[in-house]
mmCIF file of C-alpha atoms in Angstrom:
data_model
loop_
_atom_site.group_PDB
_atom_site.id
_atom_site.type_symbol
_atom_site.label_atom_id
_atom_site.label_comp_id
_atom_site.label_asym_id
_atom_site.label_seq_id
_atom_site.Cartn_x
_atom_site.Cartn_y
_atom_site.Cartn_z
ATOM 1 C CA UNK Y 1 -16.554 51.921 79.587
ATOM 2 C CA UNK Y 2 -12.783 51.918 79.951
ATOM 3 C CA UNK Y 3 -12.829 48.148 80.397
ATOM 4 C CA UNK Y 4 -14.726 47.775 77.108
ATOM 5 C CA UNK Y 5 -12.240 49.932 75.231
ATOM 6 C CA UNK Y 6 -9.352 48.023 76.734
ATOM 7 C CA UNK Y 7 -10.917 44.689 75.753
ATOM 8 C CA UNK Y 8 -11.554 45.814 72.171
ATOM 9 C CA UNK Y 9 -7.998 47.090 71.918
ATOM 10 C CA UNK Y 10 -6.594 43.738 73.044
ATOM 11 C CA UNK Y 11 -8.838 41.888 70.548
ATOM 12 C CA UNK Y 12 -7.651 44.171 67.757
ATOM 13 C CA UNK Y 13 -4.015 43.575 68.670
ATOM 14 C CA UNK Y 14 -4.584 39.784 68.717
ATOM 15 C CA UNK Y 15 -6.310 39.929 65.323
ATOM 16 C CA UNK Y 16 -3.407 41.886 63.861
ATOM 17 C CA UNK Y 17 -0.942 39.349 65.262
ATOM 18 C CA UNK Y 18 -2.986 36.445 63.844
ATOM 19 C CA UNK Y 19 -3.275 38.154 60.451
ATOM 20 C CA UNK Y 20 0.482 38.868 60.478
ATOM 21 C CA UNK Y 21 1.315 35.254 61.307
ATOM 22 C CA UNK Y 22 -1.124 34.003 58.645
ATOM 23 C CA UNK Y 23 0.373 36.352 56.074
ATOM 24 C CA UNK Y 24 3.879 35.155 56.947
ATOM 25 C CA UNK Y 25 2.792 31.503 56.630
ATOM 26 C CA UNK Y 26 1.187 32.136 53.232
ATOM 27 C CA UNK Y 27 4.252 34.057 52.080
ATOM 28 C CA UNK Y 28 6.561 31.218 53.074
ATOM 29 C CA UNK Y 29 4.262 28.611 51.480
ATOM 30 C CA UNK Y 30 3.842 30.319 48.106
ATOM 31 C CA UNK Y 31 7.256 31.940 47.761
ATOM 32 C CA UNK Y 32 9.543 29.327 49.277
ATOM 33 C CA UNK Y 33 7.935 25.902 49.883
ATOM 34 C CA UNK Y 34 5.669 25.565 46.839
ATOM 35 C CA UNK Y 35 8.230 26.667 44.211
ATOM 36 C CA UNK Y 36 10.750 24.258 45.706
ATOM 37 C CA UNK Y 37 8.266 21.403 45.823
ATOM 38 C CA UNK Y 38 7.106 21.876 42.205
ATOM 39 C CA UNK Y 39 10.560 22.848 40.858
ATOM 40 C CA UNK Y 40 9.102 26.209 39.843
ATOM 41 C CA UNK Y 41 10.911 27.633 36.820
ATOM 42 C CA UNK Y 42 12.841 24.387 36.255
ATOM 43 C CA UNK Y 43 12.317 22.275 33.097
ATOM 44 C CA UNK Y 44 13.870 19.202 31.515
ATOM 45 C CA UNK Y 45 14.423 18.608 27.797
ATOM 46 C CA UNK Y 46 12.766 15.352 26.656
ATOM 47 C CA UNK Y 47 15.401 13.010 25.173
ATOM 48 C CA UNK Y 48 14.978 11.060 21.931
ATOM 49 C CA UNK Y 49 14.079 7.503 22.958
ATOM 50 C CA UNK Y 50 13.499 5.992 19.508
ATOM 51 C CA UNK Y 51 15.543 2.810 19.095
ATOM 52 C CA UNK Y 52 15.999 2.302 22.871
ATOM 53 C CA UNK Y 53 15.020 -0.951 24.539
ATOM 54 C CA UNK Y 54 12.151 -0.215 26.956
ATOM 55 C CA UNK Y 55 14.280 -0.938 30.045
ATOM 56 C CA UNK Y 56 17.115 1.214 28.721
ATOM 57 C CA UNK Y 57 14.607 4.001 28.083
ATOM 58 C CA UNK Y 58 13.178 3.663 31.613
ATOM 59 C CA UNK Y 59 16.619 3.960 33.240
ATOM 60 C CA UNK Y 60 17.579 6.817 30.931
ATOM 61 C CA UNK Y 61 14.468 8.786 31.911
ATOM 62 C CA UNK Y 62 14.841 8.025 35.623
ATOM 63 C CA UNK Y 63 18.325 9.549 35.571
ATOM 64 C CA UNK Y 64 16.742 12.764 34.268
ATOM 65 C CA UNK Y 65 13.840 12.862 36.695
ATOM 66 C CA UNK Y 66 11.257 11.668 34.164
ATOM 67 C CA UNK Y 67 8.904 8.677 34.201
ATOM 68 C CA UNK Y 68 8.366 6.090 31.448
ATOM 69 C CA UNK Y 69 4.753 5.148 30.697
ATOM 70 C CA UNK Y 70 4.100 2.392 28.112
ATOM 71 C CA UNK Y 71 0.945 2.834 26.026
ATOM 72 C CA UNK Y 72 -1.348 -0.187 25.620
ATOM 73 C CA UNK Y 73 -1.081 0.048 21.825
ATOM 74 C CA UNK Y 74 1.936 -1.416 20.055
ATOM 75 C CA UNK Y 75 3.265 -1.211 16.521
ATOM 76 C CA UNK Y 76 5.383 -3.519 14.426
ATOM 77 C CA UNK Y 77 8.469 -2.767 12.361
ATOM 78 C CA UNK Y 78 10.286 -5.811 10.987
ATOM 79 C CA UNK Y 79 13.697 -4.110 11.158
ATOM 80 C CA UNK Y 80 13.273 -3.063 14.808
ATOM 81 C CA UNK Y 81 13.971 -5.273 17.835
ATOM 82 C CA UNK Y 82 11.114 -6.562 20.012
ATOM 83 C CA UNK Y 83 10.055 -4.036 22.718
ATOM 84 C CA UNK Y 84 12.075 -1.274 21.071
ATOM 85 C CA UNK Y 85 10.665 2.255 21.337
ATOM 86 C CA UNK Y 86 8.916 3.257 18.093
ATOM 87 C CA UNK Y 87 7.159 6.495 19.110
ATOM 88 C CA UNK Y 88 7.019 8.825 22.090
ATOM 89 C CA UNK Y 89 4.937 11.673 23.471
ATOM 90 C CA UNK Y 90 6.006 14.426 24.198
ATOM 91 C CA UNK Y 91 8.354 14.639 21.223
ATOM 92 C CA UNK Y 92 12.156 14.819 21.642
ATOM 93 C CA UNK Y 93 13.355 18.284 22.651
ATOM 94 C CA UNK Y 94 10.106 19.327 24.346
ATOM 95 C CA UNK Y 95 10.508 21.163 27.679
ATOM 96 C CA UNK Y 96 8.685 19.522 30.588
ATOM 97 C CA UNK Y 97 8.852 19.582 34.367
ATOM 98 C CA UNK Y 98 10.524 16.852 36.334
ATOM 99 C CA UNK Y 99 8.460 13.780 37.204
ATOM 100 C CA UNK Y 100 6.544 14.228 33.925
ATOM 101 C CA UNK Y 101 5.352 10.972 32.315
ATOM 102 C CA UNK Y 102 6.765 10.216 28.871
ATOM 103 C CA UNK Y 103 4.426 7.922 26.914
ATOM 104 C CA UNK Y 104 6.062 5.457 24.515
ATOM 105 C CA UNK Y 105 4.828 2.927 21.926
ATOM 106 C CA UNK Y 106 6.870 -0.272 21.749
ATOM 107 C CA UNK Y 107 7.556 -2.670 18.901
ATOM 108 C CA UNK Y 108 5.544 -5.862 19.335
ATOM 109 C CA UNK Y 109 7.382 -8.948 20.618
ATOM 110 C CA UNK Y 110 5.750 -11.151 17.970
ATOM 111 C CA UNK Y 111 4.963 -10.135 14.406
ATOM 112 C CA UNK Y 112 1.234 -10.002 13.593
ATOM 113 C CA UNK Y 113 0.009 -12.442 10.945
ATOM 114 C CA UNK Y 114 -1.029 -11.321 7.459
ATOM 115 C CA UNK Y 115 -2.638 -13.282 4.649
ATOM 116 C CA UNK Y 116 -0.435 -13.975 1.637
ATOM 117 C CA UNK Y 117 -1.714 -12.123 -1.470
ATOM 118 C CA UNK Y 118 -1.805 -13.732 -4.919
ATOM 119 C CA UNK Y 119 1.111 -12.510 -7.034
ATOM 120 C CA UNK Y 120 1.082 -15.197 -9.739
ATOM 121 C CA UNK Y 121 0.703 -13.769 -13.276
ATOM 122 C CA UNK Y 122 1.319 -10.282 -11.860
ATOM 123 C CA UNK Y 123 4.060 -8.052 -13.369
ATOM 124 C CA UNK Y 124 7.119 -7.906 -11.123
ATOM 125 C CA UNK Y 125 6.802 -4.164 -10.469
ATOM 126 C CA UNK Y 126 3.176 -4.518 -9.315
ATOM 127 C CA UNK Y 127 4.051 -7.573 -7.209
ATOM 128 C CA UNK Y 128 6.665 -5.567 -5.307
ATOM 129 C CA UNK Y 129 4.120 -2.823 -4.542
ATOM 130 C CA UNK Y 130 1.568 -5.393 -3.330
ATOM 131 C CA UNK Y 131 4.130 -7.007 -1.011
ATOM 132 C CA UNK Y 132 4.979 -3.605 0.453
ATOM 133 C CA UNK Y 133 1.297 -2.787 1.030
ATOM 134 C CA UNK Y 134 0.872 -6.068 2.937
ATOM 135 C CA UNK Y 135 3.942 -5.396 5.102
ATOM 136 C CA UNK Y 136 5.968 -8.144 3.403
ATOM 137 C CA UNK Y 137 9.492 -7.965 1.989
ATOM 138 C CA UNK Y 138 10.561 -8.956 -1.507
ATOM 139 C CA UNK Y 139 13.311 -11.544 -1.304
ATOM 140 C CA UNK Y 140 15.291 -13.165 -4.118
ATOM 141 C CA UNK Y 141 14.178 -12.969 -7.753
ATOM 142 C CA UNK Y 142 14.832 -16.161 -9.720
ATOM 143 C CA UNK Y 143 14.473 -15.959 -13.504
ATOM 144 C CA UNK Y 144 13.378 -19.055 -15.419
ATOM 145 C CA UNK Y 145 12.720 -19.617 -19.142
ATOM 146 C CA UNK Y 146 9.231 -18.358 -19.960
ATOM 147 C CA UNK Y 147 7.790 -16.120 -22.643
ATOM 148 C CA UNK Y 148 6.212 -13.889 -19.962
ATOM 149 C CA UNK Y 149 8.868 -11.226 -19.378
ATOM 150 C CA UNK Y 150 9.019 -10.251 -15.659
ATOM 151 C CA UNK Y 151 5.745 -12.061 -14.965
ATOM 152 C CA UNK Y 152 5.573 -13.777 -11.551
ATOM 153 C CA UNK Y 153 5.246 -17.553 -11.982
ATOM 154 C CA UNK Y 154 5.663 -18.691 -8.352
ATOM 155 C CA UNK Y 155 5.736 -17.110 -4.890
ATOM 156 C CA UNK Y 156 7.826 -18.787 -2.190
ATOM 157 C CA UNK Y 157 8.247 -18.488 1.571
ATOM 158 C CA UNK Y 158 11.260 -20.150 3.186
ATOM 159 C CA UNK Y 159 11.970 -22.102 -0.005
ATOM 160 C CA UNK Y 160 8.448 -23.491 -0.399
ATOM 161 C CA UNK Y 161 5.645 -22.350 -2.658
ATOM 162 C CA UNK Y 162 3.027 -20.433 -0.705
ATOM 163 C CA UNK Y 163 -0.612 -20.154 -1.705
ATOM 164 C CA UNK Y 164 -2.886 -17.127 -1.541
ATOM 165 C CA UNK Y 165 -4.509 -16.639 1.872
ATOM 166 C CA UNK Y 166 -1.874 -18.547 3.881
ATOM 167 C CA UNK Y 167 -1.068 -16.663 7.109
ATOM 168 C CA UNK Y 168 2.548 -15.639 7.628
ATOM 169 C CA UNK Y 169 4.269 -13.159 9.989
ATOM 170 C CA UNK Y 170 4.292 -9.558 8.849
ATOM 171 C CA UNK Y 171 7.745 -8.591 7.563
ATOM 172 C CA UNK Y 172 8.402 -12.048 6.090
ATOM 173 C CA UNK Y 173 10.587 -12.341 2.997
ATOM 174 C CA UNK Y 174 8.895 -13.635 -0.153
ATOM 175 C CA UNK Y 175 11.013 -15.012 -3.020
ATOM 176 C CA UNK Y 176 9.649 -14.694 -6.553
ATOM 177 C CA UNK Y 177 10.118 -16.946 -9.580
ATOM 178 C CA UNK Y 178 9.856 -14.746 -12.676
ATOM 179 C CA UNK Y 179 9.792 -15.345 -16.425
ATOM 180 C CA UNK Y 180 12.792 -14.210 -18.461
ATOM 181 C CA UNK Y 181 10.746 -13.440 -21.592
ATOM 182 C CA UNK Y 182 12.650 -15.958 -23.707
ATOM 183 C CA UNK Y 183 10.914 -19.242 -23.009
ATOM 184 C CA UNK Y 184 12.428 -22.697 -23.212
ATOM 185 C CA UNK Y 185 11.295 -23.647 -26.718
ATOM 186 C CA UNK Y 186 14.214 -24.474 -28.983
ATOM 187 C CA UNK Y 187 13.804 -23.847 -32.705
ATOM 188 C CA UNK Y 188 16.048 -23.748 -35.738
ATOM 189 C CA UNK Y 189 17.004 -20.382 -37.149
ATOM 190 C CA UNK Y 190 15.410 -20.115 -40.617
ATOM 191 C CA UNK Y 191 17.320 -19.000 -43.702
ATOM 192 C CA UNK Y 192 16.087 -15.575 -44.773
ATOM 193 C CA UNK Y 193 18.939 -14.594 -47.117
ATOM 194 C CA UNK Y 194 17.584 -13.680 -50.543
ATOM 195 C CA UNK Y 195 14.113 -12.894 -49.175
ATOM 196 C CA UNK Y 196 12.346 -9.578 -49.452
ATOM 197 C CA UNK Y 197 12.814 -7.645 -46.158
ATOM 198 C CA UNK Y 198 9.047 -7.610 -45.445
ATOM 199 C CA UNK Y 199 8.742 -11.344 -46.107
ATOM 200 C CA UNK Y 200 11.792 -12.025 -43.919
ATOM 201 C CA UNK Y 201 10.317 -10.027 -41.035
ATOM 202 C CA UNK Y 202 7.056 -12.004 -41.219
ATOM 203 C CA UNK Y 203 9.011 -15.268 -41.100
ATOM 204 C CA UNK Y 204 11.122 -14.136 -38.129
ATOM 205 C CA UNK Y 205 8.111 -13.021 -36.086
ATOM 206 C CA UNK Y 206 6.087 -16.056 -37.104
ATOM 207 C CA UNK Y 207 8.863 -18.316 -35.824
ATOM 208 C CA UNK Y 208 8.586 -16.807 -32.336
ATOM 209 C CA UNK Y 209 11.746 -14.735 -32.709
ATOM 210 C CA UNK Y 210 12.204 -10.977 -32.343
ATOM 211 C CA UNK Y 211 13.241 -8.554 -35.062
ATOM 212 C CA UNK Y 212 16.544 -6.950 -34.135
ATOM 213 C CA UNK Y 213 18.540 -4.285 -35.965
ATOM 214 C CA UNK Y 214 17.915 -3.680 -39.670
ATOM 215 C CA UNK Y 215 21.135 -2.563 -41.347
ATOM 216 C CA UNK Y 216 21.318 -1.235 -44.907
ATOM 217 C CA UNK Y 217 24.247 -1.955 -47.226
ATOM 218 C CA UNK Y 218 24.883 -0.524 -50.665
ATOM 219 C CA UNK Y 219 25.127 -2.946 -53.566
ATOM 220 C CA UNK Y 220 24.767 -2.769 -57.327
ATOM 221 C CA UNK Y 221 24.100 -6.464 -57.902
ATOM 222 C CA UNK Y 222 21.194 -7.344 -55.562
ATOM 223 C CA UNK Y 223 17.686 -5.905 -55.877
ATOM 224 C CA UNK Y 224 16.784 -3.251 -53.345
ATOM 225 C CA UNK Y 225 15.139 -4.524 -50.160
ATOM 226 C CA UNK Y 226 16.692 -8.004 -50.321
ATOM 227 C CA UNK Y 227 18.198 -9.622 -47.242
ATOM 228 C CA UNK Y 228 21.910 -10.220 -47.914
ATOM 229 C CA UNK Y 229 23.047 -11.218 -44.420
ATOM 230 C CA UNK Y 230 21.542 -12.449 -41.145
ATOM 231 C CA UNK Y 231 22.790 -12.922 -37.597
ATOM 232 C CA UNK Y 232 22.510 -15.551 -36.105
ATOM 233 C CA UNK Y 233 23.124 -17.662 -39.198
ATOM 234 C CA UNK Y 234 20.599 -20.157 -40.562
ATOM 235 C CA UNK Y 235 20.414 -23.551 -38.863
ATOM 236 C CA UNK Y 236 21.492 -22.334 -35.397
ATOM 237 C CA UNK Y 237 19.421 -23.441 -32.372
ATOM 238 C CA UNK Y 238 17.404 -20.490 -31.047
ATOM 239 C CA UNK Y 239 15.159 -19.813 -28.045
ATOM 240 C CA UNK Y 240 11.773 -18.188 -28.307
ATOM 241 C CA UNK Y 241 12.059 -14.412 -28.211
ATOM 242 C CA UNK Y 242 15.718 -14.152 -29.261
ATOM 243 C CA UNK Y 243 16.712 -11.282 -31.583
ATOM 244 C CA UNK Y 244 17.643 -11.604 -35.240
ATOM 245 C CA UNK Y 245 19.672 -8.860 -36.957
ATOM 246 C CA UNK Y 246 19.419 -8.487 -40.737
ATOM 247 C CA UNK Y 247 21.300 -6.645 -43.464
ATOM 248 C CA UNK Y 248 19.222 -5.385 -46.389
ATOM 249 C CA UNK Y 249 20.468 -4.229 -49.772
ATOM 250 C CA UNK Y 250 20.215 -0.621 -50.799
ATOM 251 C CA UNK Y 251 21.202 0.204 -54.367
ATOM 252 C CA UNK Y 252 24.086 2.607 -54.822
ATOM 253 C CA UNK Y 253 22.633 3.611 -58.202
ATOM 254 C CA UNK Y 254 19.197 2.884 -59.612
ATOM 255 C CA UNK Y 255 19.271 -0.097 -61.983
ATOM 256 C CA UNK Y 256 16.596 -0.483 -64.623
ATOM 257 C CA UNK Y 257 15.402 -4.055 -65.058
#
């Protein structure tokens, strides 16, 4: 009986020792080793990588204990350099643990191709919006004589006319040839002095010219509503759409005829 009690006592002591050692090991593991291994309580602020070359970004992150991971998708921005960082996740300023992967989207090495839209006979303002929607850039605007004011007459790429549907790199510059609204037709300025103002206006508009300012001058010798002066003068060479200013009589006192 005494031997049994002694044996149980020794087993109990051994179990207590084992439990104590196990507790000490767990305490060391969770309180000392694990926090040190996982950098418990330590965080790193994610830097802003936008505009970095991908190798520069990789080195920059490595210095801060972070890892660069390039996403399979890429974007394209004409103003950015090839393989430049466009987007990142997590965002700049986020707090992460060391060895965290930072995912980045790079600018494509080669611009994707887009089909050239048709801008001919389109107003200049609309043409600029269409180019922007297609990822193209409006280049030079060249005005030429044409009665269509700000209407696109030609679309050019690298100095050559480009047709609708032709594939060009996204971000390409497109030059536009646009009408100046005047045209290239030369005509002789008619003589409207002495005409009724309504008759003179019909003649001006019928000649392809534009009615300009109508000025009134007082006179007591010329019937009211008569053109007494015009600018430009009669006989001058004019272009379609040019303005004509007229001076019309206005009686200072009513005259009975």
